[in-house]
Amino acid sequence: MKLNCVVVDDSSIQRMIMAKLVNNHPNLHLIGDFSNAIEAKSCMSVHDVDLIFLDIEMPVISGFDFLDGLKSKPQIIFVTSKAEYAMKAFDYDATDYLQKPIAIDRFNASVKRAVDQYLYKHDNKDEEGEHIFIKSNLKKLKVYTAKIKWIEAFGDYVRVVTEDDSNLVLSTMKAFENDLPKNRFVRVHKSYIINIDKVERFNSKFAEIGMTKIPLSRNKKEDLVRALSIE
């Protein structure tokens, strides 16, 4: 299998180096290399990308700003000459952090990590069904979507409430919504996404999940009705 990837770096020499490394790797397919985030984002609007090799210090739009503007994020391997961004890279859930100049064995180790994560996410099916991974309290947690009751906006975080517990995740509601099965979850309010399988009753103002009343936006009730297939 091959991961579709792009290289984003304002240095033409560095792009040539990265493109050669990518093209020589059996598990990578280079979609394109770009000198700025705007060109990369345009490419990603028409191509499925699994992995980005991303420089941080770029003119106009930095690597971090580029990621902030993406609705859904593929895996990220940061490529930079400076070590001081490593902690911030962790906040962006980076797969790895490579420092220039890049050693071939270090590059291969990063790609192996990306491939392993891809396979784990896409091929690890078990008896409890579909799942996602969330990062909370510096740990990655496996959460079965069937157990999620609702997701609630919480400042710069979202609160994921399941049958077992709740966890805060650094994410926007929109970004988190994109990771959920579209046929099971509905955005019913600017601050709430609910699992329609958990809805016990609803009226014009609230959807009830257990003892909790989730507010319904006036223009979102019809979305819930359609999702529940209620005439």
PDB file of C-alpha atoms in Angstrom:
ATOM      1  CA  MET A   1       0.000   0.000   0.000  1.00  0.00           C
ATOM      2  CA  LYS A   2       1.038   3.597  -0.622  1.00  0.00           C
ATOM      3  CA  LEU A   3       0.181   6.763   1.273  1.00  0.00           C
ATOM      4  CA  ASN A   4      -0.680   9.751  -0.921  1.00  0.00           C
ATOM      5  CA  CYS A   5       1.479  12.625   0.261  1.00  0.00           C
ATOM      6  CA  VAL A   6       2.463  16.214  -0.456  1.00  0.00           C
ATOM      7  CA  VAL A   7       5.557  18.213   0.438  1.00  0.00           C
ATOM      8  CA  VAL A   8       5.158  21.852   1.524  1.00  0.00           C
ATOM      9  CA  ASP A   9       8.364  23.869   1.918  1.00  0.00           C
ATOM     10  CA  ASP A  10       9.376  27.321   0.657  1.00  0.00           C
ATOM     11  CA  SER A  11      12.927  26.086  -0.048  1.00  0.00           C
ATOM     12  CA  SER A  12      13.253  24.697  -3.594  1.00  0.00           C
ATOM     13  CA  ILE A  13      16.328  22.690  -2.575  1.00  0.00           C
ATOM     14  CA  GLN A  14      14.533  21.144   0.383  1.00  0.00           C
ATOM     15  CA  ARG A  15      11.538  20.281  -1.819  1.00  0.00           C
ATOM     16  CA  MET A  16      13.860  18.487  -4.240  1.00  0.00           C
ATOM     17  CA  ILE A  17      15.431  16.527  -1.389  1.00  0.00           C
ATOM     18  CA  MET A  18      12.057  15.555   0.065  1.00  0.00           C
ATOM     19  CA  ALA A  19      10.580  14.683  -3.327  1.00  0.00           C
ATOM     20  CA  LYS A  20      13.504  12.333  -3.991  1.00  0.00           C
ATOM     21  CA  LEU A  21      13.106  10.656  -0.600  1.00  0.00           C
ATOM     22  CA  VAL A  22       9.364  10.226  -1.155  1.00  0.00           C
ATOM     23  CA  ASN A  23       9.697   8.909  -4.716  1.00  0.00           C
ATOM     24  CA  ASN A  24      12.284   6.351  -3.602  1.00  0.00           C
ATOM     25  CA  HIS A  25      10.106   5.001  -0.801  1.00  0.00           C
ATOM     26  CA  PRO A  26       7.898   1.986  -1.653  1.00  0.00           C
ATOM     27  CA  ASN A  27       5.067   3.074   0.671  1.00  0.00           C
ATOM     28  CA  LEU A  28       4.699   6.656  -0.553  1.00  0.00           C
ATOM     29  CA  HIS A  29       3.097   8.254  -3.596  1.00  0.00           C
ATOM     30  CA  LEU A  30       3.931  11.908  -4.197  1.00  0.00           C
ATOM     31  CA  ILE A  31       0.905  13.930  -5.267  1.00  0.00           C
ATOM     32  CA  GLY A  32       2.905  17.157  -5.484  1.00  0.00           C
ATOM     33  CA  ASP A  33       5.403  19.488  -3.847  1.00  0.00           C
ATOM     34  CA  PHE A  34       4.531  23.112  -3.111  1.00  0.00           C
ATOM     35  CA  SER A  35       6.353  26.260  -2.085  1.00  0.00           C
ATOM     36  CA  ASN A  36       3.447  27.641  -0.052  1.00  0.00           C
ATOM     37  CA  ALA A  37       0.362  26.602   1.869  1.00  0.00           C
ATOM     38  CA  ILE A  38      -2.105  28.156  -0.577  1.00  0.00           C
ATOM     39  CA  GLU A  39      -0.966  25.912  -3.440  1.00  0.00           C
ATOM     40  CA  ALA A  40      -0.977  22.863  -1.170  1.00  0.00           C
ATOM     41  CA  LYS A  41      -4.495  23.568   0.075  1.00  0.00           C
ATOM     42  CA  SER A  42      -5.733  23.944  -3.504  1.00  0.00           C
ATOM     43  CA  CYS A  43      -4.253  20.546  -4.374  1.00  0.00           C
ATOM     44  CA  MET A  44      -5.825  18.936  -1.314  1.00  0.00           C
ATOM     45  CA  SER A  45      -9.253  20.192  -2.352  1.00  0.00           C
ATOM     46  CA  VAL A  46      -9.187  17.830  -5.357  1.00  0.00           C
ATOM     47  CA  HIS A  47      -6.878  15.008  -4.199  1.00  0.00           C
ATOM     48  CA  ASP A  48      -7.078  12.662  -1.227  1.00  0.00           C
ATOM     49  CA  VAL A  49      -3.934  13.185   0.842  1.00  0.00           C
ATOM     50  CA  ASP A  50      -2.907  10.821   3.640  1.00  0.00           C
ATOM     51  CA  LEU A  51       0.332  12.494   4.742  1.00  0.00           C
ATOM     52  CA  ILE A  52       1.907  15.969   4.604  1.00  0.00           C
ATOM     53  CA  PHE A  53       5.634  16.670   4.949  1.00  0.00           C
ATOM     54  CA  LEU A  54       5.354  20.208   6.244  1.00  0.00           C
ATOM     55  CA  ASP A  55       7.843  22.993   6.870  1.00  0.00           C
ATOM     56  CA  ILE A  56       6.924  25.349   9.716  1.00  0.00           C
ATOM     57  CA  GLU A  57       8.661  28.646   8.971  1.00  0.00           C
ATOM     58  CA  MET A  58       7.221  29.807   5.634  1.00  0.00           C
ATOM     59  CA  PRO A  59       6.356  33.341   4.451  1.00  0.00           C
ATOM     60  CA  VAL A  60       2.761  34.634   4.639  1.00  0.00           C
ATOM     61  CA  ILE A  61       1.254  31.411   6.013  1.00  0.00           C
ATOM     62  CA  SER A  62       3.254  29.300   8.468  1.00  0.00           C
ATOM     63  CA  GLY A  63       2.911  25.542   8.713  1.00  0.00           C
ATOM     64  CA  PHE A  64       0.839  25.870  11.883  1.00  0.00           C
ATOM     65  CA  ASP A  65      -1.469  28.471  10.313  1.00  0.00           C
ATOM     66  CA  PHE A  66      -1.909  26.173   7.318  1.00  0.00           C
ATOM     67  CA  LEU A  67      -3.068  23.336   9.567  1.00  0.00           C
ATOM     68  CA  ASP A  68      -5.423  25.650  11.446  1.00  0.00           C
ATOM     69  CA  GLY A  69      -7.179  26.361   8.144  1.00  0.00           C
ATOM     70  CA  LEU A  70      -7.786  22.715   7.204  1.00  0.00           C
ATOM     71  CA  LYS A  71     -11.234  21.262   7.858  1.00  0.00           C
ATOM     72  CA  SER A  72      -9.857  17.744   8.113  1.00  0.00           C
ATOM     73  CA  LYS A  73      -6.213  16.925   8.696  1.00  0.00           C
ATOM     74  CA  PRO A  74      -4.192  14.061   7.249  1.00  0.00           C
ATOM     75  CA  GLN A  75      -1.166  12.800   9.126  1.00  0.00           C
ATOM     76  CA  ILE A  76       1.556  15.413   9.543  1.00  0.00           C
ATOM     77  CA  ILE A  77       5.326  14.989   9.597  1.00  0.00           C
ATOM     78  CA  PHE A  78       6.908  18.346  10.354  1.00  0.00           C
ATOM     79  CA  VAL A  79      10.220  19.024   8.627  1.00  0.00           C
ATOM     80  CA  THR A  80      12.180  21.934  10.083  1.00  0.00           C
ATOM     81  CA  SER A  81      15.667  23.072  10.964  1.00  0.00           C
ATOM     82  CA  LYS A  82      14.689  24.133  14.489  1.00  0.00           C
ATOM     83  CA  ALA A  83      13.964  22.036  17.556  1.00  0.00           C
ATOM     84  CA  GLU A  84      11.979  24.620  19.525  1.00  0.00           C
ATOM     85  CA  TYR A  85       8.711  23.876  17.722  1.00  0.00           C
ATOM     86  CA  ALA A  86       8.608  20.248  18.847  1.00  0.00           C
ATOM     87  CA  MET A  87       6.241  20.801  21.773  1.00  0.00           C
ATOM     88  CA  LYS A  88       3.826  22.854  19.693  1.00  0.00           C
ATOM     89  CA  ALA A  89       3.951  20.167  17.009  1.00  0.00           C
ATOM     90  CA  PHE A  90       2.723  17.707  19.617  1.00  0.00           C
ATOM     91  CA  ASP A  91      -0.363  19.886  20.119  1.00  0.00           C
ATOM     92  CA  TYR A  92      -1.132  19.371  16.431  1.00  0.00           C
ATOM     93  CA  ASP A  93      -0.998  15.599  16.900  1.00  0.00           C
ATOM     94  CA  ALA A  94       1.970  15.293  14.553  1.00  0.00           C
ATOM     95  CA  THR A  95       2.996  11.812  13.504  1.00  0.00           C
ATOM     96  CA  ASP A  96       6.644  12.838  13.702  1.00  0.00           C
ATOM     97  CA  TYR A  97       9.072  15.765  13.746  1.00  0.00           C
ATOM     98  CA  LEU A  98      12.103  15.678  11.467  1.00  0.00           C
ATOM     99  CA  GLN A  99      15.017  18.085  11.760  1.00  0.00           C
ATOM    100  CA  LYS A 100      17.000  19.187   8.724  1.00  0.00           C
ATOM    101  CA  PRO A 101      19.296  17.845   7.395  1.00  0.00           C
ATOM    102  CA  ILE A 102      17.336  14.607   7.240  1.00  0.00           C
ATOM    103  CA  ALA A 103      19.054  11.256   7.623  1.00  0.00           C
ATOM    104  CA  ILE A 104      17.607   8.498   5.447  1.00  0.00           C
ATOM    105  CA  ASP A 105      17.145   6.081   8.355  1.00  0.00           C
ATOM    106  CA  ARG A 106      15.316   8.746  10.350  1.00  0.00           C
ATOM    107  CA  PHE A 107      13.080   9.484   7.351  1.00  0.00           C
ATOM    108  CA  ASN A 108      12.279   5.790   6.917  1.00  0.00           C
ATOM    109  CA  ALA A 109      11.412   5.475  10.604  1.00  0.00           C
ATOM    110  CA  SER A 110       8.958   8.371  10.296  1.00  0.00           C
ATOM    111  CA  VAL A 111       7.303   6.838   7.251  1.00  0.00           C
ATOM    112  CA  LYS A 112       6.978   3.497   9.029  1.00  0.00           C
ATOM    113  CA  ARG A 113       5.238   5.266  11.898  1.00  0.00           C
ATOM    114  CA  ALA A 114       2.826   6.946   9.468  1.00  0.00           C
ATOM    115  CA  VAL A 115       2.095   3.674   7.676  1.00  0.00           C
ATOM    116  CA  ASP A 116       1.516   1.855  10.976  1.00  0.00           C
ATOM    117  CA  GLN A 117      -0.916   4.558  12.121  1.00  0.00           C
ATOM    118  CA  TYR A 118      -2.770   4.437   8.807  1.00  0.00           C
ATOM    119  CA  LEU A 119      -3.140   0.650   8.950  1.00  0.00           C
ATOM    120  CA  TYR A 120      -4.164   0.721  12.590  1.00  0.00           C
ATOM    121  CA  LYS A 121      -6.854   3.288  11.912  1.00  0.00           C
ATOM    122  CA  HIS A 122      -8.232   1.745   8.723  1.00  0.00           C
ATOM    123  CA  ASP A 123      -7.690  -1.998   9.139  1.00  0.00           C
ATOM    124  CA  ASN A 124      -8.090  -2.618  12.858  1.00  0.00           C
ATOM    125  CA  LYS A 125     -11.689  -3.825  12.926  1.00  0.00           C
ATOM    126  CA  ASP A 126     -12.930  -5.742  15.940  1.00  0.00           C
ATOM    127  CA  GLU A 127     -16.112  -6.959  17.520  1.00  0.00           C
ATOM    128  CA  GLU A 128     -17.023  -3.624  19.055  1.00  0.00           C
ATOM    129  CA  GLY A 129     -17.253  -1.913  15.673  1.00  0.00           C
ATOM    130  CA  GLU A 130     -16.264   1.443  14.253  1.00  0.00           C
ATOM    131  CA  HIS A 131     -14.015   3.667  16.303  1.00  0.00           C
ATOM    132  CA  ILE A 132     -11.999   6.872  16.261  1.00  0.00           C
ATOM    133  CA  PHE A 133      -8.931   8.025  18.163  1.00  0.00           C
ATOM    134  CA  ILE A 134      -8.946  11.131  20.307  1.00  0.00           C
ATOM    135  CA  LYS A 135      -6.113  12.840  22.177  1.00  0.00           C
ATOM    136  CA  SER A 136      -6.906  13.823  25.735  1.00  0.00           C
ATOM    137  CA  ASN A 137      -4.538  14.564  28.633  1.00  0.00           C
ATOM    138  CA  LEU A 138      -1.537  13.830  26.387  1.00  0.00           C
ATOM    139  CA  LYS A 139      -2.831  10.335  25.602  1.00  0.00           C
ATOM    140  CA  LYS A 140      -4.435   8.819  22.521  1.00  0.00           C
ATOM    141  CA  LEU A 141      -7.682   7.071  23.374  1.00  0.00           C
ATOM    142  CA  LYS A 142      -9.678   4.636  21.261  1.00  0.00           C
ATOM    143  CA  VAL A 143     -13.371   5.527  21.366  1.00  0.00           C
ATOM    144  CA  TYR A 144     -16.110   3.397  19.820  1.00  0.00           C
ATOM    145  CA  THR A 145     -18.541   5.665  18.002  1.00  0.00           C
ATOM    146  CA  ALA A 146     -21.496   3.530  19.075  1.00  0.00           C
ATOM    147  CA  LYS A 147     -20.718   4.479  22.694  1.00  0.00           C
ATOM    148  CA  ILE A 148     -20.593   8.241  22.101  1.00  0.00           C
ATOM    149  CA  LYS A 149     -23.714  10.004  23.388  1.00  0.00           C
ATOM    150  CA  TRP A 150     -22.942  13.569  22.420  1.00  0.00           C
ATOM    151  CA  ILE A 151     -20.160  16.051  21.710  1.00  0.00           C
ATOM    152  CA  GLU A 152     -20.272  19.490  23.298  1.00  0.00           C
ATOM    153  CA  ALA A 153     -18.343  22.671  22.515  1.00  0.00           C
ATOM    154  CA  PHE A 154     -16.164  23.666  25.473  1.00  0.00           C
ATOM    155  CA  GLY A 155     -14.132  26.794  24.691  1.00  0.00           C
ATOM    156  CA  ASP A 156     -11.165  25.788  22.528  1.00  0.00           C
ATOM    157  CA  TYR A 157     -12.020  22.145  23.235  1.00  0.00           C
ATOM    158  CA  VAL A 158     -14.863  19.727  22.661  1.00  0.00           C
ATOM    159  CA  ARG A 159     -16.179  17.440  25.361  1.00  0.00           C
ATOM    160  CA  VAL A 160     -16.803  13.886  24.167  1.00  0.00           C
ATOM    161  CA  VAL A 161     -19.417  12.204  26.347  1.00  0.00           C
ATOM    162  CA  THR A 162     -19.668   8.422  26.098  1.00  0.00           C
ATOM    163  CA  GLU A 163     -21.503   5.681  27.963  1.00  0.00           C
ATOM    164  CA  ASP A 164     -18.406   5.232  30.128  1.00  0.00           C
ATOM    165  CA  ASP A 165     -16.861   8.669  30.679  1.00  0.00           C
ATOM    166  CA  SER A 166     -16.139  12.060  29.124  1.00  0.00           C
ATOM    167  CA  ASN A 167     -12.932  13.566  27.753  1.00  0.00           C
ATOM    168  CA  LEU A 168     -11.810  17.020  26.620  1.00  0.00           C
ATOM    169  CA  VAL A 169     -10.220  17.158  23.169  1.00  0.00           C
ATOM    170  CA  LEU A 170      -8.472  20.157  21.614  1.00  0.00           C
ATOM    171  CA  SER A 171     -10.559  20.547  18.457  1.00  0.00           C
ATOM    172  CA  THR A 172     -13.230  22.605  16.763  1.00  0.00           C
ATOM    173  CA  MET A 173     -16.735  21.211  16.468  1.00  0.00           C
ATOM    174  CA  LYS A 174     -16.457  21.238  12.671  1.00  0.00           C
ATOM    175  CA  ALA A 175     -13.211  19.293  12.622  1.00  0.00           C
ATOM    176  CA  PHE A 176     -14.511  16.711  15.087  1.00  0.00           C
ATOM    177  CA  GLU A 177     -17.782  16.375  13.147  1.00  0.00           C
ATOM    178  CA  ASN A 178     -15.796  15.429  10.037  1.00  0.00           C
ATOM    179  CA  ASP A 179     -14.347  12.390  11.845  1.00  0.00           C
ATOM    180  CA  LEU A 180     -17.752  10.980  12.798  1.00  0.00           C
ATOM    181  CA  PRO A 181     -20.020   8.672  10.743  1.00  0.00           C
ATOM    182  CA  LYS A 182     -22.365  11.019   8.875  1.00  0.00           C
ATOM    183  CA  ASN A 183     -25.344   8.663   9.123  1.00  0.00           C
ATOM    184  CA  ARG A 184     -25.207   8.337  12.931  1.00  0.00           C
ATOM    185  CA  PHE A 185     -24.350  11.844  14.188  1.00  0.00           C
ATOM    186  CA  VAL A 186     -26.203  15.124  13.690  1.00  0.00           C
ATOM    187  CA  ARG A 187     -25.218  18.710  14.535  1.00  0.00           C
ATOM    188  CA  VAL A 188     -28.346  19.944  16.330  1.00  0.00           C
ATOM    189  CA  HIS A 189     -26.930  23.154  17.780  1.00  0.00           C
ATOM    190  CA  LYS A 190     -23.791  25.264  17.339  1.00  0.00           C
ATOM    191  CA  SER A 191     -22.537  23.677  20.552  1.00  0.00           C
ATOM    192  CA  TYR A 192     -23.834  20.110  20.253  1.00  0.00           C
ATOM    193  CA  ILE A 193     -23.500  17.040  18.049  1.00  0.00           C
ATOM    194  CA  ILE A 194     -25.582  14.034  19.084  1.00  0.00           C
ATOM    195  CA  ASN A 195     -25.652  10.314  18.365  1.00  0.00           C
ATOM    196  CA  ILE A 196     -29.143   9.732  16.970  1.00  0.00           C
ATOM    197  CA  ASP A 197     -29.154   6.181  18.358  1.00  0.00           C
ATOM    198  CA  LYS A 198     -29.051   7.646  21.871  1.00  0.00           C
ATOM    199  CA  VAL A 199     -32.046   9.985  21.466  1.00  0.00           C
ATOM    200  CA  GLU A 200     -34.957   8.785  23.591  1.00  0.00           C
ATOM    201  CA  ARG A 201     -37.404  11.616  22.835  1.00  0.00           C
ATOM    202  CA  PHE A 202     -37.425  15.169  21.531  1.00  0.00           C
ATOM    203  CA  ASN A 203     -39.640  18.185  21.069  1.00  0.00           C
ATOM    204  CA  SER A 204     -39.236  21.542  19.362  1.00  0.00           C
ATOM    205  CA  LYS A 205     -36.630  22.705  21.891  1.00  0.00           C
ATOM    206  CA  PHE A 206     -34.729  19.696  23.231  1.00  0.00           C
ATOM    207  CA  ALA A 207     -33.517  16.201  22.415  1.00  0.00           C
ATOM    208  CA  GLU A 208     -33.323  13.971  25.485  1.00  0.00           C
ATOM    209  CA  ILE A 209     -30.482  11.525  26.024  1.00  0.00           C
ATOM    210  CA  GLY A 210     -30.986   9.852  29.362  1.00  0.00           C
ATOM    211  CA  MET A 211     -31.565  12.629  31.892  1.00  0.00           C
ATOM    212  CA  THR A 212     -29.806  15.237  29.751  1.00  0.00           C
ATOM    213  CA  LYS A 213     -31.698  17.719  27.585  1.00  0.00           C
ATOM    214  CA  ILE A 214     -29.705  18.775  24.523  1.00  0.00           C
ATOM    215  CA  PRO A 215     -30.882  22.108  23.056  1.00  0.00           C
ATOM    216  CA  LEU A 216     -32.084  22.110  19.434  1.00  0.00           C
ATOM    217  CA  SER A 217     -31.498  25.092  17.195  1.00  0.00           C
ATOM    218  CA  ARG A 218     -34.636  26.159  15.393  1.00  0.00           C
ATOM    219  CA  ASN A 219     -33.187  25.381  11.973  1.00  0.00           C
ATOM    220  CA  LYS A 220     -31.667  22.061  13.079  1.00  0.00           C
ATOM    221  CA  LYS A 221     -34.797  20.224  14.175  1.00  0.00           C
ATOM    222  CA  GLU A 222     -35.566  19.196  10.596  1.00  0.00           C
ATOM    223  CA  ASP A 223     -32.082  17.672  10.290  1.00  0.00           C
ATOM    224  CA  LEU A 224     -32.778  15.545  13.348  1.00  0.00           C
ATOM    225  CA  VAL A 225     -36.203  14.518  12.030  1.00  0.00           C
ATOM    226  CA  ARG A 226     -34.672  13.435   8.727  1.00  0.00           C
ATOM    227  CA  ALA A 227     -31.875  11.544  10.464  1.00  0.00           C
ATOM    228  CA  LEU A 228     -34.408   9.667  12.583  1.00  0.00           C
ATOM    229  CA  SER A 229     -36.536   9.001   9.477  1.00  0.00           C
ATOM    230  CA  ILE A 230     -39.612  10.368  11.190  1.00  0.00           C
ATOM    231  CA  GLU A 231     -42.443  11.681   9.019  1.00  0.00           C
TER     232      GLU A 231
END
